[in-house]
XYZ file of C-alpha atoms in Angstrom:
398
model
C 21.762 -28.999 18.480
C 21.034 -26.285 16.132
C 18.712 -26.731 13.136
C 19.271 -25.594 9.730
C 16.953 -22.558 9.975
C 18.917 -21.252 12.920
C 22.394 -22.010 11.245
C 21.200 -20.070 8.198
C 19.907 -17.348 10.119
C 23.194 -16.860 11.953
C 25.534 -17.309 8.953
C 23.839 -15.081 6.431
C 25.211 -11.429 6.033
C 21.828 -10.178 5.605
C 20.463 -8.605 8.820
C 17.798 -10.664 10.527
C 15.003 -8.178 10.130
C 12.478 -10.614 8.680
C 11.144 -14.054 9.745
C 11.347 -15.402 6.066
C 9.141 -18.209 4.820
C 11.254 -21.196 3.615
C 10.744 -20.259 -0.011
C 13.476 -18.818 -2.450
C 11.802 -17.207 -5.414
C 13.777 -16.746 -8.524
C 11.365 -16.082 -11.367
C 7.974 -14.399 -11.955
C 5.509 -13.784 -14.937
C 2.043 -12.328 -14.529
C 0.251 -13.876 -11.600
C 2.799 -16.712 -11.144
C 6.315 -17.144 -9.373
C 8.769 -19.967 -9.326
C 11.198 -20.962 -6.767
C 14.850 -22.348 -6.876
C 13.569 -25.927 -7.436
C 11.177 -24.936 -10.151
C 7.949 -25.185 -8.267
C 5.271 -22.768 -9.485
C 3.090 -20.751 -6.902
C 0.009 -18.486 -7.623
C 1.015 -15.406 -6.185
C -1.732 -13.450 -4.399
C 0.685 -11.146 -2.488
C 1.895 -9.026 -5.549
C 4.961 -8.039 -3.730
C 2.697 -6.553 -1.048
C 0.745 -4.611 -3.601
C 3.730 -3.461 -5.483
C 3.350 -5.553 -8.606
C -0.165 -4.433 -9.531
C 0.393 -5.538 -13.395
C 1.655 -8.907 -12.217
C 5.458 -9.840 -12.453
C 7.514 -8.712 -15.330
C 4.896 -6.844 -17.274
C 6.092 -6.753 -20.881
C 4.993 -3.230 -21.689
C 6.870 -1.702 -18.715
C 9.789 -4.080 -19.445
C 10.019 -2.666 -23.034
C 9.939 0.851 -22.048
C 12.726 0.208 -19.181
C 14.956 -1.549 -21.730
C 14.557 1.666 -23.879
C 15.384 3.903 -21.094
C 18.379 1.722 -19.913
C 19.951 2.203 -23.504
C 20.008 5.980 -22.591
C 20.276 7.673 -19.243
C 19.884 5.498 -15.925
C 20.382 8.300 -13.408
C 20.976 11.944 -12.855
C 20.281 14.180 -10.031
C 17.294 16.311 -9.474
C 19.427 19.337 -10.324
C 18.554 18.738 -13.898
C 15.290 18.465 -15.683
C 14.070 14.853 -16.297
C 11.773 14.364 -19.066
C 10.238 11.238 -17.885
C 9.714 12.702 -14.442
C 7.862 15.574 -15.845
C 5.572 13.288 -17.851
C 4.990 10.983 -14.859
C 4.090 14.257 -12.737
C 1.744 15.362 -15.334
C 0.101 12.180 -15.673
C -0.488 11.738 -11.796
C -1.940 15.400 -11.730
C -4.334 14.453 -14.615
C -5.795 11.604 -12.960
C -5.850 12.961 -9.284
C -6.974 15.733 -7.377
C -3.705 17.276 -6.842
C -1.544 19.889 -8.870
C 2.019 19.198 -8.158
C 4.173 16.111 -7.485
C 7.436 15.290 -5.416
C 8.932 12.008 -6.197
C 10.960 9.696 -3.798
C 11.886 6.023 -3.421
C 9.353 4.319 -1.096
C 6.087 4.659 0.732
C 7.978 5.615 4.044
C 9.841 8.301 2.190
C 6.723 9.491 0.769
C 4.897 9.847 4.167
C 7.853 11.458 5.483
C 7.668 14.041 2.776
C 4.071 14.391 3.521
C 4.824 14.939 7.364
C 7.419 17.574 6.540
C 5.114 19.270 4.143
C 2.425 19.373 6.812
C 4.955 20.948 9.346
C 5.797 23.600 6.701
C 2.265 24.363 6.046
C 1.493 24.747 9.720
C 4.238 27.341 10.129
C 3.726 29.292 6.853
C 0.080 29.146 6.508
C -1.332 28.534 9.971
C 1.286 30.376 11.873
C 1.788 27.522 14.402
C 5.209 26.097 14.991
C 4.088 23.341 17.466
C 1.048 21.719 15.904
C 0.189 17.984 15.885
C -0.720 15.504 13.054
C -3.682 13.342 13.752
C -3.160 9.721 12.909
C -5.189 6.601 13.842
C -5.048 3.365 15.924
C -3.828 0.209 14.084
C -2.446 2.483 11.034
C 0.714 1.864 9.296
C 2.952 4.514 7.604
C 6.255 3.052 7.536
C 9.413 2.100 9.381
C 11.483 5.332 9.227
C 11.534 7.156 12.465
C 8.987 9.750 11.641
C 6.693 7.246 9.683
C 6.852 4.746 12.601
C 6.013 7.652 15.240
C 2.985 8.400 12.966
C 1.944 4.795 12.851
C -0.801 3.579 15.304
C 0.817 0.329 16.337
C 2.895 -0.096 19.398
C 4.545 -3.210 18.300
C 6.206 -1.201 15.382
C 7.493 1.500 17.829
C 8.828 -0.981 20.458
C 12.656 -0.423 21.088
C 13.068 2.737 19.094
C 12.171 5.621 21.779
C 12.487 8.558 21.986
C 9.970 8.838 19.240
C 9.371 11.930 16.996
C 6.879 14.261 18.809
C 3.823 15.959 17.293
C 1.424 12.969 16.566
C -1.703 12.265 18.252
C -3.508 8.852 17.562
C -7.300 8.709 17.533
C -9.528 5.471 17.297
C -10.154 4.540 13.600
C -13.684 4.689 12.618
C -14.890 6.011 15.758
C -17.246 9.078 15.213
C -17.150 10.369 18.866
C -13.360 10.078 18.793
C -13.099 12.809 16.153
C -14.307 15.213 18.842
C -10.816 15.064 20.424
C -9.325 16.932 17.282
C -8.374 20.364 18.602
C -8.117 22.803 15.418
C -5.772 25.180 17.640
C -3.257 22.361 18.054
C -3.541 20.467 14.719
C -2.317 21.172 11.244
C -3.099 17.822 9.430
C -4.734 14.572 9.400
C -2.965 11.521 8.014
C -4.841 8.233 7.362
C -5.228 5.144 5.337
C -8.578 4.742 3.568
C -8.153 0.987 3.895
C -5.922 -0.049 6.747
C -3.673 -2.803 5.077
C -1.191 -3.852 7.749
C -3.813 -3.031 10.482
C -6.263 -5.807 9.343
C -7.709 -4.854 5.892
C -10.156 -2.259 7.492
C -11.926 0.253 5.163
C -12.672 3.541 6.548
C -16.410 3.994 7.290
C -18.062 6.581 5.002
C -19.921 8.481 7.714
C -16.767 8.793 9.903
C -14.702 9.756 6.847
C -17.191 12.530 5.736
C -17.214 13.975 9.247
C -13.421 13.932 9.289
C -12.975 15.692 5.987
C -15.566 18.272 7.146
C -13.506 19.100 10.252
C -10.501 19.500 8.009
C -12.430 21.851 5.586
C -13.901 23.895 8.210
C -10.657 24.497 10.015
C -8.173 24.703 7.202
C -6.483 21.414 8.258
C -4.684 19.181 5.643
C -6.373 15.842 4.929
C -3.567 13.627 3.712
C -4.330 10.140 2.254
C -1.864 7.408 2.703
C -2.619 5.450 -0.504
C 0.680 3.716 -0.639
C -1.310 0.261 -0.619
C -4.398 1.316 -2.001
C -3.412 3.740 -4.748
C -2.998 2.868 -8.528
C -6.145 0.778 -8.900
C -5.881 -1.509 -6.024
C -9.413 -0.926 -4.684
C -11.200 -0.973 -8.090
C -10.723 2.829 -8.233
C -7.471 4.617 -9.444
C -7.416 6.047 -5.895
C -9.226 4.722 -2.821
C -10.564 8.293 -1.894
C -12.745 8.321 -5.043
C -14.797 5.797 -3.416
C -15.820 8.235 -0.711
C -16.416 11.385 -2.766
C -13.634 13.401 -0.944
C -10.546 15.063 -2.172
C -7.356 15.084 -0.081
C -4.979 18.033 0.079
C -1.950 15.481 -0.160
C -2.043 12.218 -1.751
C 0.823 9.582 -0.744
C 1.694 6.957 -3.285
C 4.388 4.351 -3.981
C 4.148 0.292 -4.270
C 1.990 -0.304 -7.401
C 3.237 2.889 -8.959
C 6.417 1.434 -10.261
C 5.333 -2.286 -11.073
C 8.170 -3.552 -8.707
C 10.666 -0.618 -9.330
C 11.128 1.389 -6.214
C 9.248 4.724 -6.503
C 7.226 6.985 -4.140
C 5.396 10.225 -4.415
C 3.230 12.687 -2.802
C 0.675 14.646 -5.109
C -0.419 17.923 -3.463
C -2.980 20.673 -4.080
C -0.987 23.803 -5.232
C -1.519 26.081 -2.098
C 0.110 23.169 -0.243
C 2.607 22.224 -2.422
C 4.004 25.917 -2.642
C 5.164 25.310 1.042
C 8.035 23.389 -0.620
C 10.612 25.713 -2.079
C 14.109 25.172 -3.404
C 16.243 23.527 -0.303
C 13.375 22.555 1.886
C 13.479 18.801 0.780
C 15.097 16.605 -1.584
C 16.361 13.215 -2.798
C 19.179 11.790 -4.807
C 17.476 8.846 -6.450
C 13.588 9.933 -6.436
C 12.095 10.257 -9.788
C 15.210 9.353 -11.849
C 14.958 8.385 -15.292
C 14.379 4.766 -14.649
C 11.873 4.916 -11.776
C 10.025 7.529 -13.641
C 9.975 5.552 -16.757
C 8.612 2.515 -14.904
C 5.866 4.685 -13.312
C 4.823 6.353 -16.614
C 4.779 2.911 -18.276
C 2.618 1.410 -15.611
C 0.143 4.375 -15.706
C 0.064 4.282 -19.621
C -0.812 0.492 -19.444
C -3.396 0.663 -16.704
C -5.335 3.448 -18.537
C -4.915 2.001 -22.025
C -6.024 -1.542 -21.144
C -8.720 -0.368 -18.461
C -7.115 -2.245 -15.606
C -8.963 -0.407 -12.695
C -12.167 -1.503 -14.212
C -11.083 -5.053 -14.598
C -9.803 -4.843 -10.922
C -13.232 -3.628 -9.880
C -14.993 -6.477 -11.477
C -12.574 -9.123 -10.326
C -12.659 -7.845 -6.613
C -16.530 -8.001 -6.754
C -16.438 -11.510 -7.997
C -13.661 -12.542 -5.598
C -15.381 -10.853 -2.474
C -18.791 -12.896 -3.543
C -16.791 -16.105 -3.552
C -15.147 -15.491 -0.229
C -18.371 -14.463 1.346
C -19.980 -17.401 0.165
C -17.089 -19.589 1.627
C -17.380 -17.795 4.803
C -21.096 -19.139 5.047
C -20.135 -22.651 4.295
C -17.152 -22.846 6.926
C -16.732 -21.924 10.621
C -13.048 -20.570 10.446
C -13.947 -17.178 8.462
C -15.330 -14.726 10.986
C -15.489 -11.709 8.360
C -14.565 -10.781 4.804
C -13.766 -7.229 4.181
C -11.610 -5.005 1.920
C -12.281 -3.069 -1.369
C -11.443 -4.229 -4.858
C -8.362 -6.629 -4.723
C -7.374 -5.682 -1.306
C -9.139 -8.335 0.609
C -8.984 -9.737 4.169
C -10.349 -12.794 5.886
C -10.792 -12.651 9.697
C -9.744 -15.977 11.108
C -8.160 -17.271 14.346
C -4.552 -17.974 13.159
C -3.782 -16.286 9.936
C -0.097 -17.145 9.898
C -1.140 -20.841 9.977
C -3.454 -20.323 7.071
C -0.760 -18.766 5.117
C 1.619 -21.562 5.833
C -0.977 -24.038 4.797
C -1.586 -22.146 1.665
C 2.274 -22.448 0.648
C 1.847 -26.385 0.753
C -0.821 -25.815 -1.892
C 1.303 -23.468 -3.970
C -0.680 -20.361 -2.915
C 1.009 -17.270 -1.600
C -0.948 -15.104 0.851
C -0.207 -12.586 3.633
C -0.911 -12.202 7.143
C -2.195 -8.589 8.284
C -1.790 -8.954 12.320
C -2.648 -12.277 13.830
C -6.171 -12.725 12.947
C -6.458 -11.594 9.234
C -5.305 -13.089 6.089
C -4.496 -10.427 3.473
C -5.172 -11.143 -0.136
C -3.443 -9.097 -2.789
C -3.609 -10.571 -6.365
C -2.335 -8.562 -9.402
C -4.961 -6.393 -10.869
C -4.635 -8.326 -14.118
C -5.966 -11.473 -12.169
C -8.527 -13.451 -14.052
C -11.489 -15.618 -12.942
C -9.687 -18.914 -13.542
C -6.941 -17.749 -11.225
C -9.425 -16.654 -8.478
C -11.217 -20.057 -8.792
C -7.941 -21.781 -8.400
C -7.166 -19.649 -5.102
C -10.779 -20.422 -3.894
C -10.296 -24.416 -4.300
C -7.306 -23.962 -2.062
C -9.021 -21.896 0.673
C -11.799 -24.165 0.603
C -9.683 -27.166 1.153
C -7.797 -25.332 4.066
C -10.764 -24.067 5.804
C -12.890 -27.289 5.491
C -9.883 -29.245 6.965
C -9.801 -26.696 9.755
C -13.575 -27.252 10.593
C -12.802 -31.008 10.655
C -9.859 -30.746 13.163
């Protein structure tokens, strides 16, 4: 006899590409969401780092309403004022010079990959070069982005993959010796691997990698889809390491939940994109650009990045103390408000948290990923800590 979950899965017109939790969310405000039964949850997933200002931030909402009273969409064949302003804002706060807008992180990584290929041909004079990526990385689910991804489970069933990627071990100093400058045009990496287990880049390793890129005129491309826009306690995670990527990949938190993606590139790289080489219908349209611009304005005016850094430090200390008190946490890692708990069964911890009305995420089988909004306060962190303490102490007793 079929259970209700199986019947629902078979009868829904939505393709079964997700194993969804048995929760139906219908409303949200700041750090909280409510389901269709009126139950309240403390949301420490932030739409997988997309809702950096919490749910339905009033400042962004007001700006979107103003824009909706005007033009919602037009193609990129025309100048879009909000897009120009957002590009200028991103250039002003980053190490880049020009911006290309799209709709998601995967599309932004695709644009970065295409830009690297163009750079290889036009600047390096190489039409058959590789892009280096790393094991346990995650760059998206389009065919090019999943080919760049260093996790086999993402690729299973989708052969033949896009050629031209070489995966090296993450945070392995000796592994960098395998980079052949004659066969390479770019390196694409996350500064903190999110889906791969919340693993920050080792500083010595990253400095060596950046040095290799500089010496050999290879592009250093930072995938900051999850870490960008204040998530790690800096506007961009590369700032923690004292490096400057040639290409910066953004999405998620840039739009406060409105779909948007972008690459920010240094001028000598951006110039490889000329009219007709790349494009998008919806990317950078008036609504998405307005959301992005309002998000950045609020973050800067209210000093949200600094706040996120303080809250991240406080949360990390609380989690580290809990790890000393219980047996179920092997390690606490991450930066800012992108935190991970290494444990035996991450999914079980996430499900137990649901029973206590706390939303968390797995990052692989053995890491619980914690992504509160950057506006989170100490009271909310303490509330989450009480739930985690209850779960892990019960785990120790079982």
